[in-house]
């Protein structure tokens, strides 16, 4: 029975993480700052490895989002949750511009987001030498 | 009992996807082309949205990897699996250069990878205006 018990607990934890990850994006999209605040651990760490930037703490992180310029909109394309880890693939629009983002987050045992890492991959031209295998869109 | 049955099935499927995702990276790192081939569906689709490139079919995709230039090395930093979907956060090294990659993949009901999407986020300088919230590393 312990295997079944572990499996059910694992699915429950994963379901919670999946819901929190989706709520996180929705609270950003809605500019629902109290709702975002309630999802975050007090000592949440937010990282953007491409620019080597880090924000520490819930209030700075909420402020960062509240001050983020532009009429930006977020939509979840895929969410993958696994225990207390999640990965989000986002469709981000700012006015007529569109970009994908990859977001990694971790939920604490208490059910609060304690770590978020964003990647903002930019378009680039393909290097030469693989045209024989590749189609473009 | 059906809830427990579903939960166990879900965990089993997730475990299989997690193992396949890890094997995928390992077979690339080992240049184990027959092993990579065995993980892929015949009609696998590989996409790089940043350059709007797409490769169709197992043999072209294996050839693309076998021909990929440079002494590249892949390490899994995180793997998140959820049903038949997985996200991989990779540490990629080519000689002295290091880059992160985000990989999304889907496994078919038959247990073969049928979709892979790679993001290769490049470094950039932070925009001005958020220095009051951010530390650099």
CSV table of C-alpha atoms in Angstrom, one decimal:
chain,number,residue,atom,x,y,z
A,1,UNK,CA,0.0,0.0,0.0
A,2,UNK,CA,2.9,2.4,0.6
A,3,UNK,CA,3.6,2.5,-3.2
A,4,UNK,CA,0.1,3.5,-3.9
A,5,UNK,CA,0.2,6.0,-1.0
A,6,UNK,CA,3.4,7.6,-2.4
A,7,UNK,CA,1.9,7.8,-5.9
A,8,UNK,CA,-1.3,9.5,-4.7
A,9,UNK,CA,0.8,12.0,-2.6
A,10,UNK,CA,3.1,12.7,-5.6
A,11,UNK,CA,0.1,13.3,-7.9
A,12,UNK,CA,-1.5,15.7,-5.3
A,13,UNK,CA,1.7,17.6,-4.9
A,14,UNK,CA,2.1,17.9,-8.7
A,15,UNK,CA,-1.5,19.0,-9.0
A,16,UNK,CA,-0.9,21.8,-6.5
A,17,UNK,CA,2.3,22.9,-8.2
A,18,UNK,CA,0.5,22.9,-11.6
A,19,UNK,CA,-2.3,25.0,-10.2
A,20,UNK,CA,0.1,27.5,-8.5
A,21,UNK,CA,2.1,27.8,-11.7
A,22,UNK,CA,-1.0,28.7,-13.7
A,23,UNK,CA,-2.3,31.1,-11.0
A,24,UNK,CA,1.1,32.8,-11.0
A,25,UNK,CA,0.8,33.6,-14.7
A,26,UNK,CA,-2.8,34.5,-14.4
A,27,UNK,CA,-2.2,36.9,-11.5
A,28,UNK,CA,0.5,38.6,-13.6
A,29,UNK,CA,-1.7,38.9,-16.6
A,30,UNK,CA,-4.5,40.3,-14.4
A,31,UNK,CA,-2.1,42.7,-12.6
A,32,UNK,CA,-3.7,41.2,-9.5
A,33,UNK,CA,-0.8,42.2,-7.2
A,34,UNK,CA,-2.4,41.0,-3.9
A,35,UNK,CA,-3.1,37.6,-5.5
A,36,UNK,CA,0.5,37.4,-6.8
A,37,UNK,CA,1.8,38.4,-3.4
A,38,UNK,CA,-0.2,35.6,-1.7
A,39,UNK,CA,1.5,33.0,-4.0
A,40,UNK,CA,5.0,34.0,-3.2
A,41,UNK,CA,7.3,33.0,-0.3
A,42,UNK,CA,8.6,36.0,1.6
A,43,UNK,CA,12.2,35.1,0.6
A,44,UNK,CA,11.4,34.2,-3.1
A,45,UNK,CA,14.4,34.5,-5.4
A,46,UNK,CA,13.8,35.6,-9.0
A,47,UNK,CA,16.6,35.1,-11.6
A,48,UNK,CA,17.2,36.1,-15.2
A,49,UNK,CA,20.3,34.2,-16.2
A,50,UNK,CA,20.7,35.9,-19.6
A,51,UNK,CA,21.3,39.3,-18.0
A,52,UNK,CA,22.7,37.9,-14.7
A,53,UNK,CA,20.0,39.7,-12.7
A,54,UNK,CA,18.6,38.6,-9.4
A,55,UNK,CA,15.7,40.0,-7.3
A,56,UNK,CA,15.4,38.9,-3.7
A,57,UNK,CA,12.2,39.0,-1.7
A,58,UNK,CA,8.5,39.1,-2.3
A,59,UNK,CA,8.0,42.9,-2.1
A,60,UNK,CA,10.8,43.7,-4.6
A,61,UNK,CA,9.6,41.0,-7.0
A,62,UNK,CA,6.0,42.2,-6.9
A,63,UNK,CA,7.2,45.8,-7.4
A,64,UNK,CA,9.4,44.7,-10.4
A,65,UNK,CA,6.3,43.2,-12.1
A,66,UNK,CA,4.1,46.1,-11.2
A,67,UNK,CA,6.6,48.6,-12.7
A,68,UNK,CA,7.4,46.5,-15.7
A,69,UNK,CA,6.9,48.8,-18.7
A,70,UNK,CA,4.7,48.2,-21.7
A,71,UNK,CA,1.2,46.7,-22.3
A,72,UNK,CA,2.5,43.1,-21.9
A,73,UNK,CA,0.3,40.0,-22.0
A,74,UNK,CA,1.0,36.5,-21.0
A,75,UNK,CA,-0.6,33.2,-22.1
A,76,UNK,CA,0.4,29.7,-21.0
A,77,UNK,CA,1.3,27.5,-24.0
A,78,UNK,CA,2.4,24.5,-21.9
A,79,UNK,CA,2.8,23.9,-18.2
A,80,UNK,CA,4.7,20.9,-17.0
A,81,UNK,CA,4.6,20.2,-13.2
A,82,UNK,CA,6.5,17.5,-11.4
A,83,UNK,CA,6.4,17.3,-7.6
A,84,UNK,CA,7.3,20.9,-6.5
A,85,UNK,CA,9.0,21.9,-9.7
A,86,UNK,CA,7.2,23.4,-12.8
A,87,UNK,CA,8.2,24.7,-16.2
A,88,UNK,CA,6.0,27.1,-18.1
A,89,UNK,CA,6.2,27.9,-21.8
A,90,UNK,CA,4.7,31.3,-22.3
A,91,UNK,CA,3.4,33.3,-25.3
A,92,UNK,CA,4.3,36.9,-24.5
A,93,UNK,CA,2.9,39.8,-26.4
A,94,UNK,CA,3.8,43.5,-26.0
A,95,UNK,CA,1.7,45.5,-28.4
A,96,UNK,CA,2.3,43.9,-31.9
A,97,UNK,CA,5.5,42.0,-30.8
A,98,UNK,CA,5.4,38.4,-29.8
A,99,UNK,CA,8.1,36.4,-27.9
A,100,UNK,CA,8.2,33.1,-26.2
A,101,UNK,CA,9.4,32.7,-22.6
A,102,UNK,CA,10.5,29.7,-20.6
A,103,UNK,CA,9.9,30.0,-16.9
A,104,UNK,CA,11.1,27.6,-14.2
A,105,UNK,CA,9.7,27.7,-10.7
A,106,UNK,CA,9.8,25.8,-7.5
A,107,UNK,CA,7.1,25.6,-4.8
A,108,UNK,CA,8.0,25.2,-1.1
A,109,UNK,CA,6.6,22.5,1.1
A,110,UNK,CA,4.2,25.2,2.4
A,111,UNK,CA,2.9,25.7,-1.0
A,112,UNK,CA,4.5,29.1,-1.8
A,113,UNK,CA,6.7,29.9,-4.8
A,114,UNK,CA,10.2,30.3,-3.6
A,115,UNK,CA,12.2,30.3,-6.8
A,116,UNK,CA,11.5,31.6,-10.3
A,117,UNK,CA,13.9,31.7,-13.3
A,118,UNK,CA,13.0,33.3,-16.6
A,119,UNK,CA,14.5,32.8,-20.0
A,120,UNK,CA,13.7,35.3,-22.8
A,121,UNK,CA,15.1,33.7,-25.9
A,122,UNK,CA,15.4,36.2,-28.8
A,123,UNK,CA,15.2,35.4,-32.5
A,124,UNK,CA,18.4,34.8,-34.4
A,125,UNK,CA,19.4,33.8,-37.9
A,126,UNK,CA,20.3,30.1,-38.4
A,127,UNK,CA,24.0,29.4,-38.9
A,128,UNK,CA,24.9,28.1,-42.4
A,129,UNK,CA,25.6,24.4,-43.1
A,130,UNK,CA,22.3,22.7,-42.1
A,131,UNK,CA,20.0,23.9,-45.0
A,132,UNK,CA,19.9,20.3,-46.3
A,133,UNK,CA,18.1,19.1,-43.2
A,134,UNK,CA,16.0,22.1,-42.2
A,135,UNK,CA,12.8,23.9,-43.4
A,136,UNK,CA,12.1,27.5,-42.3
A,137,UNK,CA,8.8,29.0,-41.3
B,1,UNK,CA,-10.5,2.7,-6.6
B,2,UNK,CA,-10.6,4.3,-10.0
B,3,UNK,CA,-9.0,7.5,-8.6
B,4,UNK,CA,-6.1,5.5,-7.2
B,5,UNK,CA,-5.8,3.6,-10.5
B,6,UNK,CA,-5.6,6.9,-12.5
B,7,UNK,CA,-3.0,8.3,-10.1
B,8,UNK,CA,-0.8,5.2,-10.3
B,9,UNK,CA,-1.1,5.2,-14.1
B,10,UNK,CA,-0.3,8.9,-14.2
B,11,UNK,CA,2.8,8.5,-12.1
B,12,UNK,CA,3.9,5.5,-14.3
B,13,UNK,CA,3.5,7.6,-17.5
B,14,UNK,CA,5.4,10.5,-15.9
B,15,UNK,CA,8.2,8.2,-14.8
B,16,UNK,CA,8.5,6.8,-18.3
B,17,UNK,CA,8.6,10.3,-19.8
B,18,UNK,CA,11.2,11.5,-17.2
B,19,UNK,CA,13.4,8.5,-18.0
B,20,UNK,CA,13.1,9.0,-21.8
B,21,UNK,CA,13.9,12.7,-21.5
B,22,UNK,CA,17.1,11.9,-19.5
B,23,UNK,CA,18.0,9.1,-21.9
B,24,UNK,CA,17.6,11.5,-24.8
B,25,UNK,CA,20.1,13.9,-23.4
B,26,UNK,CA,22.5,11.1,-22.4
B,27,UNK,CA,22.4,9.6,-25.9
B,28,UNK,CA,23.3,13.0,-27.4
B,29,UNK,CA,26.1,13.5,-24.9
B,30,UNK,CA,27.4,10.0,-25.6
B,31,UNK,CA,27.0,10.4,-29.4
B,32,UNK,CA,25.1,7.1,-29.2
B,33,UNK,CA,23.2,7.5,-32.4
B,34,UNK,CA,21.6,4.1,-32.5
B,35,UNK,CA,20.4,4.7,-28.9
B,36,UNK,CA,19.1,8.1,-29.9
B,37,UNK,CA,17.4,6.6,-32.9
B,38,UNK,CA,15.6,4.1,-30.8
B,39,UNK,CA,14.1,6.8,-28.6
B,40,UNK,CA,12.5,8.7,-31.5
B,41,UNK,CA,9.3,8.3,-33.4
B,42,UNK,CA,9.8,7.9,-37.2
B,43,UNK,CA,7.9,11.2,-37.8
B,44,UNK,CA,9.5,13.2,-34.9
B,45,UNK,CA,9.3,16.9,-35.4
B,46,UNK,CA,12.2,19.1,-34.1
B,47,UNK,CA,11.7,22.9,-33.9
B,48,UNK,CA,13.9,25.8,-33.1
B,49,UNK,CA,11.5,28.7,-32.8
B,50,UNK,CA,14.2,31.4,-32.4
B,51,UNK,CA,15.5,30.8,-36.0
B,52,UNK,CA,12.1,29.4,-37.3
B,53,UNK,CA,13.8,26.1,-38.3
B,54,UNK,CA,12.1,22.8,-38.4
B,55,UNK,CA,13.4,19.3,-39.0
B,56,UNK,CA,11.0,16.5,-39.9
B,57,UNK,CA,11.7,12.8,-39.4
B,58,UNK,CA,14.0,10.6,-37.3
B,59,UNK,CA,16.8,10.2,-39.8
B,60,UNK,CA,17.2,13.9,-40.6
B,61,UNK,CA,17.1,14.7,-36.9
B,62,UNK,CA,19.7,12.1,-36.0
B,63,UNK,CA,21.9,13.4,-38.9
B,64,UNK,CA,21.5,17.0,-37.7
B,65,UNK,CA,22.8,16.0,-34.3
B,66,UNK,CA,25.6,13.8,-35.6
B,67,UNK,CA,26.8,16.7,-37.9
B,68,UNK,CA,26.4,19.4,-35.2
B,69,UNK,CA,29.8,21.1,-35.1
B,70,UNK,CA,32.0,21.7,-32.1
B,71,UNK,CA,33.0,19.7,-29.0
B,72,UNK,CA,29.6,20.2,-27.3
B,73,UNK,CA,28.6,18.7,-24.0
B,74,UNK,CA,25.2,18.6,-22.4
B,75,UNK,CA,24.3,18.2,-18.7
B,76,UNK,CA,20.7,18.1,-17.3
B,77,UNK,CA,20.2,20.8,-14.6
B,78,UNK,CA,16.5,20.1,-14.1
B,79,UNK,CA,14.0,17.7,-15.7
B,80,UNK,CA,10.3,18.2,-15.2
B,81,UNK,CA,8.0,15.5,-16.5
B,82,UNK,CA,4.2,15.5,-16.5
B,83,UNK,CA,2.3,12.8,-18.2
B,84,UNK,CA,3.8,12.6,-21.7
B,85,UNK,CA,5.3,16.1,-21.6
B,86,UNK,CA,8.7,17.0,-20.3
B,87,UNK,CA,10.9,20.1,-20.0
B,88,UNK,CA,14.6,20.0,-19.7
B,89,UNK,CA,16.9,22.7,-18.4
B,90,UNK,CA,20.4,22.0,-19.9
B,91,UNK,CA,23.8,23.3,-19.1
B,92,UNK,CA,25.6,23.3,-22.5
B,93,UNK,CA,29.3,23.7,-23.0
B,94,UNK,CA,31.2,24.1,-26.2
B,95,UNK,CA,34.9,24.3,-25.4
B,96,UNK,CA,35.2,27.2,-22.8
B,97,UNK,CA,31.7,28.6,-23.6
B,98,UNK,CA,28.7,27.9,-21.5
B,99,UNK,CA,25.1,28.4,-22.4
B,100,UNK,CA,21.7,27.3,-20.9
B,101,UNK,CA,19.1,25.6,-23.1
B,102,UNK,CA,15.4,24.9,-22.5
B,103,UNK,CA,14.1,21.8,-24.2
B,104,UNK,CA,10.4,20.8,-24.5
B,105,UNK,CA,9.5,17.3,-25.6
B,106,UNK,CA,6.5,15.1,-26.0
B,107,UNK,CA,6.4,11.3,-25.8
B,108,UNK,CA,3.8,9.3,-27.9
B,109,UNK,CA,1.5,6.7,-26.3
B,110,UNK,CA,3.9,4.1,-27.7
B,111,UNK,CA,6.8,5.7,-25.7
B,112,UNK,CA,8.7,7.4,-28.5
B,113,UNK,CA,9.7,11.1,-28.6
B,114,UNK,CA,7.5,12.7,-31.3
B,115,UNK,CA,8.2,16.4,-30.7
B,116,UNK,CA,11.2,18.4,-29.5
B,117,UNK,CA,11.5,22.1,-29.3
B,118,UNK,CA,14.7,23.8,-28.3
B,119,UNK,CA,15.3,27.3,-27.0
B,120,UNK,CA,18.9,28.7,-26.9
B,121,UNK,CA,18.6,32.0,-24.9
B,122,UNK,CA,21.6,34.2,-25.4
B,123,UNK,CA,23.1,36.7,-22.9
B,124,UNK,CA,21.9,40.3,-23.1
B,125,UNK,CA,22.4,43.5,-21.1
B,126,UNK,CA,19.7,44.5,-18.7
B,127,UNK,CA,17.5,47.4,-19.7
B,128,UNK,CA,17.8,50.5,-17.6
B,129,UNK,CA,15.3,51.4,-15.0
B,130,UNK,CA,15.3,48.5,-12.6
B,131,UNK,CA,18.6,48.9,-10.9
B,132,UNK,CA,16.8,49.7,-7.6
B,133,UNK,CA,15.3,46.2,-7.4
B,134,UNK,CA,18.0,44.1,-9.0
B,135,UNK,CA,21.4,42.7,-8.1
B,136,UNK,CA,23.8,41.4,-10.8
B,137,UNK,CA,26.1,38.4,-10.7
